[in-house]
Amino acid sequence: MVATFDRIARNSGYGLLVTPLFEDIGVFVRGVGEHTDVVTKEMYDFSDKGGRHIALRPEVTAQVARAFIQHRPLLPWKVRYGGPQFRYERPQAGRYRQFFQVGAEALGSEDPDLDVEVIALGWDLCESLAVSGVKLWVNSLGDKHCRGKYREVLVAFLAERAGSLCAEHSKRWESNPLRVLDCKKPECKSETAAAPWQIDHLCPECESHWSGVRSGLDDLEIPYEILPRLVRGLDYYTRTTFEFTSSALDGAQNAVGGGGRYGGLIESLGGPPTPGIGLSMGVDRLMLAVGPDASGPRGPEVFVVDLTGGGHARRICGALRRQGIAAERAFDARSLKAQLRSADRVGARFAAIVGEAEAARSVVTLREMEGERRQVEVAVADLAAKLVEARSAPDAVGGS
Ligand code: HAM
C-alpha cells in the first residue's frame, strides 16, 4: 500500500519528505490547535534530558509547515510522506495509539485545481487498492473573511438548543461552535440537523474556489457528495475539507483518509502567509477495508530447488534477481520433497530443479507448481527469458 501511494504521488510530482518522529510540542499546539482533542487529550508528550518539551508526532501536516518555514524551498512545494503517528486514543478496531499514514502536502497556491490534484491522490489510491464502497465527502469551511459572520449565525442557532446538546457540548458549544457539527453523539446530530451551513454563507472568493473544486472533480470524473457538517477535528482548515470512507469498515472508524486546505497554518507557526492543501490516508484502516488477501504479497515467479548443495541456487537466484525476476530458494541442503513443499508454501509459480544430471549439462527442469504440473528442460542461460515469456503466456512451459 505504501509503495502504491508512493508511485501515485511521485507521478504527480510530489517529492519524498522524511520528518522526525518527535518535535517541539509547540509545533503541534500552535499548528493543530490548542483546543483540539489531538492536542488536549491525545498527545504523547514528555521532557527530554535537556528539559525540552517534545511530543511524538500525532500527524505530519504541522511538521511540513515547520520544515517549510525552516528551509524555505521554492514554491509550489509538493511533498509526500509516510510513517507512524501517535495519538493517545481509546484503542478499538481501526483506532490505534500507533498507526501508519501516507500523505501529501502542496504549498504555495490557492488554485482549486491543486485541491483537485490532492483529492485525486486519495481517490486513485483507493481505486488502485480496490477498496470497497469508497465515498468521497467534500465541504468548504470558508476563510477568515466569511467564517466570523457564519460563526455568529451558528452561535445564535445553537444558543436556542444548548440545553439539548450532548453533555460535553452543552457546556462547551460557545468556545468552538463548529466542533458541535462534527459531534457523533445522537443528541448533537439531531439538534444540528437543520443548522445553518458554512457553504450557504461563503464570501464571493470562497464561493468561486468551492465551485472550482467541484467542477474540477466533475471534470476528472471523481464522484463526491457534499457533506456540510464535515468540519474535521484539526483547527487549521480553511475552505476545502474532504474525507474518504469505506463501507467495509464500522461506522465511527470508517474514514480511511481525509484532508483539506489550510490558509493560516504557516503564519500561525511564524512563517510568511502561504496557502497549503494536503491529505493523509490511514494505512491500518485501508488494510482492514481491503483484507489480507488483496494486500498480501504475491509468491515468487520461480523457486530454485537445488539438490547439489546450494551453489546453483545461489548463482541462479542471484542472476535472476538482478534481472528483476522474483526468485526464491531453500537453505540447509534440504531434500527434494522438503524444497518442493517450501516452493508450494510460498506460492511460487514454477520450480527450477537442479540435480547432478542437470548441473552437468547447465540446464534446469522447469516445473509448473499448479495445474497440470508440466515440465520442460531449459538451459540456465535461457531461464530468465523463459520466465519473462511465461508472465504473459500461460502456456509457456509446454513440455510433458
Ligand atoms: P486525520 O483525519 O486526523 O487527518 O487522519 C487521517 C487518517 O488517518 C484518518 O482518516 C484515518 O484513516 C487515519 N487515522 C487517524 N487516527 C487514527 C488512529 N488512531 N488509528 C488508526 N488510523 C487513524 C490528518 O492527520 C491530517 N494531517 C490530514 C491532512 C493532511 N490535512 C491536511 N493535510
mmCIF file of C-alpha atoms in Angstrom, residues 299-307 312-313 316-317 320 325-330 335-355 358 363-380 383-384 386-387 390 396-398 400:
data_model
loop_
_atom_site.group_PDB
_atom_site.id
_atom_site.type_symbol
_atom_site.label_atom_id
_atom_site.label_comp_id
_atom_site.label_asym_id
_atom_site.label_seq_id
_atom_site.Cartn_x
_atom_site.Cartn_y
_atom_site.Cartn_z
ATOM 1 C CA GLY A 299 4.633 -15.558 -4.431
ATOM 2 C CA PRO A 300 7.941 -15.621 -6.286
ATOM 3 C CA GLU A 301 7.957 -16.341 -10.008
ATOM 4 C CA VAL A 302 10.337 -19.234 -9.512
ATOM 5 C CA PHE A 303 11.709 -21.331 -6.648
ATOM 6 C CA VAL A 304 15.142 -22.791 -7.379
ATOM 7 C CA VAL A 305 15.324 -26.338 -5.977
ATOM 8 C CA ASP A 306 18.992 -27.274 -5.710
ATOM 9 C CA LEU A 307 19.835 -30.943 -4.985
ATOM 10 C CA HIS A 312 23.485 -23.463 -8.109
ATOM 11 C CA ALA A 313 20.544 -21.971 -6.212
ATOM 12 C CA ILE A 316 20.768 -18.801 -10.425
ATOM 13 C CA CYS A 317 18.757 -16.783 -7.867
ATOM 14 C CA LEU A 320 17.510 -13.854 -11.891
ATOM 15 C CA ILE A 325 12.695 -11.674 -11.572
ATOM 16 C CA ALA A 326 11.310 -12.700 -8.163
ATOM 17 C CA ALA A 327 13.276 -15.835 -7.273
ATOM 18 C CA GLU A 328 13.343 -17.781 -4.008
ATOM 19 C CA ARG A 329 15.294 -20.797 -2.724
ATOM 20 C CA ALA A 330 15.660 -23.077 0.303
ATOM 21 C CA SER A 335 15.559 -32.941 0.448
ATOM 22 C CA LEU A 336 13.726 -32.609 -2.915
ATOM 23 C CA LYS A 337 10.407 -33.182 -1.167
ATOM 24 C CA ALA A 338 11.094 -30.571 1.531
ATOM 25 C CA GLN A 339 12.212 -27.971 -1.036
ATOM 26 C CA LEU A 340 9.134 -28.546 -3.217
ATOM 27 C CA ARG A 341 6.950 -28.176 -0.113
ATOM 28 C CA SER A 342 8.593 -24.807 0.585
ATOM 29 C CA ALA A 343 8.042 -23.761 -3.043
ATOM 30 C CA ASP A 344 4.375 -24.625 -2.625
ATOM 31 C CA ARG A 345 4.058 -22.792 0.694
ATOM 32 C CA VAL A 346 5.421 -19.500 -0.653
ATOM 33 C CA GLY A 347 3.149 -19.734 -3.706
ATOM 34 C CA ALA A 348 5.875 -19.977 -6.383
ATOM 35 C CA ARG A 349 4.546 -20.327 -9.928
ATOM 36 C CA PHE A 350 7.450 -22.541 -11.084
ATOM 37 C CA ALA A 351 10.141 -24.699 -9.529
ATOM 38 C CA ALA A 352 13.511 -24.791 -11.322
ATOM 39 C CA ILE A 353 15.079 -28.100 -10.268
ATOM 40 C CA VAL A 354 18.853 -28.639 -10.452
ATOM 41 C CA GLY A 355 20.155 -32.177 -9.722
ATOM 42 C CA GLU A 358 21.059 -31.052 -14.843
ATOM 43 C CA VAL A 363 20.168 -26.898 -17.540
ATOM 44 C CA VAL A 364 17.258 -26.879 -15.081
ATOM 45 C CA THR A 365 13.974 -28.775 -15.074
ATOM 46 C CA LEU A 366 11.307 -26.076 -15.029
ATOM 47 C CA ARG A 367 8.141 -27.423 -13.454
ATOM 48 C CA GLU A 368 4.711 -25.810 -13.045
ATOM 49 C CA MET A 369 3.643 -25.725 -9.393
ATOM 50 C CA GLU A 370 -0.066 -25.706 -10.236
ATOM 51 C CA GLY A 371 -2.475 -27.213 -12.778
ATOM 52 C CA GLU A 372 -1.049 -29.946 -14.966
ATOM 53 C CA ARG A 373 2.410 -29.660 -13.420
ATOM 54 C CA ARG A 374 4.032 -29.894 -16.830
ATOM 55 C CA GLN A 375 7.787 -29.665 -17.015
ATOM 56 C CA VAL A 376 10.383 -28.799 -19.576
ATOM 57 C CA GLU A 377 14.171 -28.650 -19.662
ATOM 58 C CA VAL A 378 15.607 -25.120 -20.039
ATOM 59 C CA ALA A 379 19.254 -24.053 -20.399
ATOM 60 C CA VAL A 380 20.334 -21.959 -17.397
ATOM 61 C CA LEU A 383 15.929 -19.327 -17.914
ATOM 62 C CA ALA A 384 15.360 -15.570 -17.378
ATOM 63 C CA LYS A 386 11.686 -18.146 -20.443
ATOM 64 C CA LEU A 387 10.300 -16.809 -17.147
ATOM 65 C CA ALA A 390 5.784 -17.026 -19.067
ATOM 66 C CA ALA A 396 4.875 -21.019 -21.927
ATOM 67 C CA VAL A 397 6.147 -24.233 -20.397
ATOM 68 C CA GLY A 398 4.548 -26.675 -22.859
ATOM 69 C CA SER A 400 5.231 -33.027 -20.762
#
